[in-house]
Coordinates of C-alpha atoms and ligand atoms in Angstrom, one line a residue:
X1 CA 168.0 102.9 20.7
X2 CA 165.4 103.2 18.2
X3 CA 163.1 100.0 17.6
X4 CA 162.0 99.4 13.8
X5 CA 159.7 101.9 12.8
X6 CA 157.6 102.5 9.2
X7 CA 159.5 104.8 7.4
X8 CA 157.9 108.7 7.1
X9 CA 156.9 111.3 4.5
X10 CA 160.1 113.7 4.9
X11 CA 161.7 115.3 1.6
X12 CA 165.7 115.4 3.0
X13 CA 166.7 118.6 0.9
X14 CA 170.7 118.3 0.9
X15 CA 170.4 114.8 -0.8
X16 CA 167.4 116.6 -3.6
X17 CA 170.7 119.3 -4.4
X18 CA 173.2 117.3 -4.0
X19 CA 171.7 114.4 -6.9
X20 CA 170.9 117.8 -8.9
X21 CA 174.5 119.0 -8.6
X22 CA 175.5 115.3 -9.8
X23 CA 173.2 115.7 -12.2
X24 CA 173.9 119.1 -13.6
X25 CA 177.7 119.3 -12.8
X26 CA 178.7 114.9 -14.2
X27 CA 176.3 114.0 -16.4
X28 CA 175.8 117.5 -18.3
X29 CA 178.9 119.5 -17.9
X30 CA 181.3 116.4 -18.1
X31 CA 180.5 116.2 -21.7
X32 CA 181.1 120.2 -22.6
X33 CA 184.4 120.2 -20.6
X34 CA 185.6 116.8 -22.7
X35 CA 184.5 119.0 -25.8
X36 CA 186.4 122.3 -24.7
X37 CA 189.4 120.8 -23.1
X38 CA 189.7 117.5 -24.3
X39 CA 190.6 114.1 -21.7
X40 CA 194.3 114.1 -20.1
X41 CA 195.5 110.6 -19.4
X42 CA 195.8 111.7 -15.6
X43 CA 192.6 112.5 -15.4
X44 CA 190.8 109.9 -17.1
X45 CA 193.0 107.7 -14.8
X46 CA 191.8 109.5 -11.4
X47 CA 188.2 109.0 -12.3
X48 CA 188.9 105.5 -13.1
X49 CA 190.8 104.6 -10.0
X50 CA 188.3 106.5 -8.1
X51 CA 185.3 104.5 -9.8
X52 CA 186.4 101.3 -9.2
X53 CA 187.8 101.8 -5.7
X54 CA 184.6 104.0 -4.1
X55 CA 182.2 101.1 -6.1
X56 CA 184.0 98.3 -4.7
X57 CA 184.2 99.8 -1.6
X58 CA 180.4 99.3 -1.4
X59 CA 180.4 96.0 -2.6
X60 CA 183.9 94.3 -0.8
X61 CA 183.4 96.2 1.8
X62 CA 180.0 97.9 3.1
X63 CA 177.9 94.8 1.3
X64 CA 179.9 91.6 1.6
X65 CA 182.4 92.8 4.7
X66 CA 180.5 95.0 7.3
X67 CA 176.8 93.8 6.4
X68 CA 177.1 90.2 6.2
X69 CA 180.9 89.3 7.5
X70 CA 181.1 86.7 4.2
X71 CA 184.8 87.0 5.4
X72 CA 187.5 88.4 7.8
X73 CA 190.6 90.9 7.0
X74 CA 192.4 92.7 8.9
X75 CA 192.3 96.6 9.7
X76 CA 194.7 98.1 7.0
X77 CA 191.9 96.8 4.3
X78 CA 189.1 97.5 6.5
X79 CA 190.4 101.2 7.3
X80 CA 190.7 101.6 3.2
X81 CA 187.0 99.9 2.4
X82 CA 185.7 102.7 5.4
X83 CA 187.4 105.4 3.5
X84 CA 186.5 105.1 0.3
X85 CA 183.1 104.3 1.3
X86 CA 182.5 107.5 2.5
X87 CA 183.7 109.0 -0.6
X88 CA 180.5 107.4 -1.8
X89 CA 177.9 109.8 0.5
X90 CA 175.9 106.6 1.1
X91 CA 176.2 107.0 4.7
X92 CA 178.4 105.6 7.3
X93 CA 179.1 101.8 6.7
X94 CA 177.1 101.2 10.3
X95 CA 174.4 102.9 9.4
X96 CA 174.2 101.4 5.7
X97 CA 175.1 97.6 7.1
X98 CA 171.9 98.3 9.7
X99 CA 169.8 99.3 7.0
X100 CA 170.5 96.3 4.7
X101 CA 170.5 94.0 7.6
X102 CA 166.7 95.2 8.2
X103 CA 166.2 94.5 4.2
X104 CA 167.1 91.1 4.5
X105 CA 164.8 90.6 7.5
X106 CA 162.0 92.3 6.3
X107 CA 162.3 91.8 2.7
X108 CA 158.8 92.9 0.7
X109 CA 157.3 93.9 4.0
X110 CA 156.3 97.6 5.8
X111 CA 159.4 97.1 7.4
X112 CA 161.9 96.6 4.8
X113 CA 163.2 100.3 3.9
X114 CA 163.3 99.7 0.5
X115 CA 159.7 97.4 -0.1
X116 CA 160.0 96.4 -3.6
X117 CA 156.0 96.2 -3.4
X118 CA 156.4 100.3 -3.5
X119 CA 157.3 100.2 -7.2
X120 CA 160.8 100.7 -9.0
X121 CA 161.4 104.6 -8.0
X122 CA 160.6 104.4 -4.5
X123 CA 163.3 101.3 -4.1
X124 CA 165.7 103.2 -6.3
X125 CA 165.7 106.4 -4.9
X126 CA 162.7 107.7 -3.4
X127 CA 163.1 106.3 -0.1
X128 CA 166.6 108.0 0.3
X129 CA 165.7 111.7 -0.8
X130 CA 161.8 111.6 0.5
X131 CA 161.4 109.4 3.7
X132 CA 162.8 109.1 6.5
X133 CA 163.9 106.4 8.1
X134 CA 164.5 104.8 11.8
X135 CA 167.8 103.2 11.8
X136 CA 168.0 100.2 14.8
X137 CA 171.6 99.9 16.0
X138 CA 170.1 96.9 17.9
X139 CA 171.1 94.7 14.3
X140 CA 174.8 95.6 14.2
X141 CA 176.1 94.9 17.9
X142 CA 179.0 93.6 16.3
X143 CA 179.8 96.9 14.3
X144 CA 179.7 98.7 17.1
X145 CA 182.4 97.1 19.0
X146 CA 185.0 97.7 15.8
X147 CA 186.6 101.0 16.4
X148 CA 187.3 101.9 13.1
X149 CA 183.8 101.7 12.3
X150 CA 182.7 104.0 14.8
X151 CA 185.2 106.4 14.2
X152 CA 183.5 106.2 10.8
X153 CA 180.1 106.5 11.8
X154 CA 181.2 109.0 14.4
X155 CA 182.7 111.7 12.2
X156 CA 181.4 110.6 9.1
X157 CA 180.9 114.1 7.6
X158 CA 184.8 114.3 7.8
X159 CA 185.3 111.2 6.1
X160 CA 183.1 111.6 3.2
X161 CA 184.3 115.2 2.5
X162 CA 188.2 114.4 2.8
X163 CA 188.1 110.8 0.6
X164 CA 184.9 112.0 -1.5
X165 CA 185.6 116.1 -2.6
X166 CA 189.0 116.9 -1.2
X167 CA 191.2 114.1 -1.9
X168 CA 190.5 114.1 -5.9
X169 CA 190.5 118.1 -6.0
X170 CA 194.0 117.9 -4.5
X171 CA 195.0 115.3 -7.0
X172 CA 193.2 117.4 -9.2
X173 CA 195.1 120.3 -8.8
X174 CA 198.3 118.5 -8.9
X175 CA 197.9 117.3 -12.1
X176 CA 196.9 120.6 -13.6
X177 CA 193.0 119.8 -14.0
X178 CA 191.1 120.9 -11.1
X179 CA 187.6 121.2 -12.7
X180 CA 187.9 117.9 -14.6
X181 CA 188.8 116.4 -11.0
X182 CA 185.4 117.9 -10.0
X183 CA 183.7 117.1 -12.6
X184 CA 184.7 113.5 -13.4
X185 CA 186.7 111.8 -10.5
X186 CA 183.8 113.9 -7.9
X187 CA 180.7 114.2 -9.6
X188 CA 180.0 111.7 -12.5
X189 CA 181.9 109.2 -10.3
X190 CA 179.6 109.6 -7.3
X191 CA 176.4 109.9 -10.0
X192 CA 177.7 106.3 -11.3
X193 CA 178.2 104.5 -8.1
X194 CA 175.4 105.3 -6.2
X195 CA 173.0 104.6 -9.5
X196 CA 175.2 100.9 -9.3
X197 CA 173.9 100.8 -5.4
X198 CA 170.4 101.6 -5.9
X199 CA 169.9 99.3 -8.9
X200 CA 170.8 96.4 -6.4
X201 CA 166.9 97.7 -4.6
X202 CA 165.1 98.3 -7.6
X203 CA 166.6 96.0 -10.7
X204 CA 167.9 93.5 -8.9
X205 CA 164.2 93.2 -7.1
X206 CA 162.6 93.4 -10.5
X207 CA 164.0 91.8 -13.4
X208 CA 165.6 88.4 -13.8
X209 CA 164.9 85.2 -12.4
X210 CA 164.1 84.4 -8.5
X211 CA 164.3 80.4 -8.6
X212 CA 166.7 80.4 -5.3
X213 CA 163.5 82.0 -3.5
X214 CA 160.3 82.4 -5.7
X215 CA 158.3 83.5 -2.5
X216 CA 160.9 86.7 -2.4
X217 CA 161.5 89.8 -5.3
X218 CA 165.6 89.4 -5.3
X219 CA 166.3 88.1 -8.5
X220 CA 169.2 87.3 -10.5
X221 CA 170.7 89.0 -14.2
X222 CA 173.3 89.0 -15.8
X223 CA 173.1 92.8 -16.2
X224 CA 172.1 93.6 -13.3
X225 CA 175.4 92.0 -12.5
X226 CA 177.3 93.8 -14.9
X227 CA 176.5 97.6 -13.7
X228 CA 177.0 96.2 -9.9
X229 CA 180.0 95.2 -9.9
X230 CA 178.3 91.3 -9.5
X231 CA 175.2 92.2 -6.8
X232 CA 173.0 91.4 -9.9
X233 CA 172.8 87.4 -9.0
X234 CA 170.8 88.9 -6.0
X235 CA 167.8 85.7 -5.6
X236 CA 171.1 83.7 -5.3
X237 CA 172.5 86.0 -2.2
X238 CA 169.2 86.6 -0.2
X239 CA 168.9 83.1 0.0
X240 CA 172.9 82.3 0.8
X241 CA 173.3 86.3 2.2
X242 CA 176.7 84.9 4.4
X243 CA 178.5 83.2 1.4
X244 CA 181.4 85.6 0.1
X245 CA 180.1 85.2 -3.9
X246 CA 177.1 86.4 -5.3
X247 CA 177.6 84.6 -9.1
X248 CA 178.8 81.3 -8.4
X249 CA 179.3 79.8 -12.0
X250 CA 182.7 80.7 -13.2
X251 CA 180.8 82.7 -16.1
X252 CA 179.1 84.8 -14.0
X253 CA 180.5 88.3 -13.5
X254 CA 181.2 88.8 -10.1
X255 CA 184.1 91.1 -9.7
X256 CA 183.4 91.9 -5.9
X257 CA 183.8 88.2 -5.5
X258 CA 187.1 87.6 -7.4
X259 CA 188.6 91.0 -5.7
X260 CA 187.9 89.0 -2.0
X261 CA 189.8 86.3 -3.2
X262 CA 192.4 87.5 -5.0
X263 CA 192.9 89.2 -1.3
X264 CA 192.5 85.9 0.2
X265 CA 195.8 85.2 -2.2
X266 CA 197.6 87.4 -0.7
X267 CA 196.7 86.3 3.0
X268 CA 194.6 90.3 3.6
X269 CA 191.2 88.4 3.7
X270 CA 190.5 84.8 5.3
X271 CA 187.5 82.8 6.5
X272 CA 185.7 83.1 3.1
X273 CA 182.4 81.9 3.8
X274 CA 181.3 79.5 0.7
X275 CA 177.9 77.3 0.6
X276 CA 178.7 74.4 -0.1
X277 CA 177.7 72.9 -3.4
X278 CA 175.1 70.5 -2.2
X279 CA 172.9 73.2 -0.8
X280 CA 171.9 74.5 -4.5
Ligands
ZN301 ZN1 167.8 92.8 -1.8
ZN302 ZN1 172.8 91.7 1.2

């Protein structure tokens, strides 16, 4: 296996045409097609649903479940967080949950794959569409016992295309609006959520205030908090990375947070991990 390596010069073209599809086809198009054939409740509701479950997916699952096992659950949830996941095209969770393990060792250095010292594009997208980068399976031996997560990682072109393209066309096409499906519930959707994921490198290493670690770039603000789905409190979580919340105050938004426990209510997640009060 691969040991950590500086990242290289390498422009990936399928991710440069497939954030200019995204572009061209959700931000542009989405607009004319609203215009032309108005918004059917179904559809509005498909690119909703998918929204919230592919972004929280990241953030419940990817982030707070494989990365830094804040908590436990049990395979139903974990096989749903996988699959919508991939509908995200941000890799296979192993792969992403190696990466941000590295970020949290390496934070502001060479070896962190998203050095905040690089500026505010490089951390937000540049180092996914123009480097490349050596991923070290040595940081997620645990990962790589779970079955479900190498099945993930294994055929993860399969997963992304069925829960990410041809699981809202279908819907799409059973509700009568096949090209809103694409446009919205595919392409905006995916535009919106991985924008929320790469905010958490560049904003939320930025802007706001770093007082859990002043001698690190994570910060925390409230809006950065508000576009990811609560990852903006993020000084907060690489000091406390195993604790289950990222906004502790009961004001701060923190969605991801209150879906885990709301889980936890109905016994599907257990073992949330919580600092305890003393330690901040
Ligand atoms: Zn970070
Ligand atoms: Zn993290």
């Amino acid at each position: 296996m691969p040991e950590y390596g500086l990242p290289k010069r390498k422009t990936k073209w399928a991710g440069v045409i497939l954030f200019a599809v995204l572009i061209v086809c959700g931000v542009f198009e989405t607009p004319v097609y609203i215009y032309q054939n108005g918004l059917s409740k179904a559809e509005l509701l498909l690119f909703l649903f998918y929204f919230f479950a592919t972004g929280m997916s990241i953030t419940v699952g990817y982030h707070r479940l494989f990365a830094h096992a804040t908590y436990k659950t049990n395979d139903f949830v974990r096989f749903l967080l996988l699959f919508f996941g991939a509908a995200t095209y941000e890799e296979s969770a192993l792969k992403w949950a190696s990466q941000h393990r590295q970020h949290h060792q390496f934070t502001d250095t060479e070896l962190d794959p998203h050095n905040s010292k690089r500026g505010f594009w490089y951390c937000h997208i540049g180092w996914i569409l123009f480097y490349k980068h050596c991923v070290n399976q040595n940081n997620v031996k645990d990962l790589l016992q779970n079955k479900l997560v190498m099945h993930q990682h294994k055929y993860y072109d399969f997963w992304a295309l069925t829960a990410g393209i041809l699981l809202p066309l279908a819907i799409g096409y059973g509700i009568g609006r096949p090209l809103g499906a694409f446009l919205m519930a595919v392409c905006l959707r995916m535009f919106l959520v991985m924008n929320a994921a790469f905010l958490i490198n560049s904003y939320a290493h930025m802007i706001g205030d770093n007082s859990y670690n002043e001698k690190e770039s994570a910060r925390d603000h409230w809006l950065g908090a508000l576009m990811t789905n609560g990852e903006g409190y993020h000084s907060f979580h690489h000091r406390f990375p195993n604790d289950y919340r990222n906004g502790i105050k009961w004001y701060h938004w923190d969605p991801t947070k209150w879906f885990i426990y709301t889980l936890s209510r109905f016994g599907m997640a257990w073992d949330l991990k919580r600092t305890p009060a003393g330690y901040f």
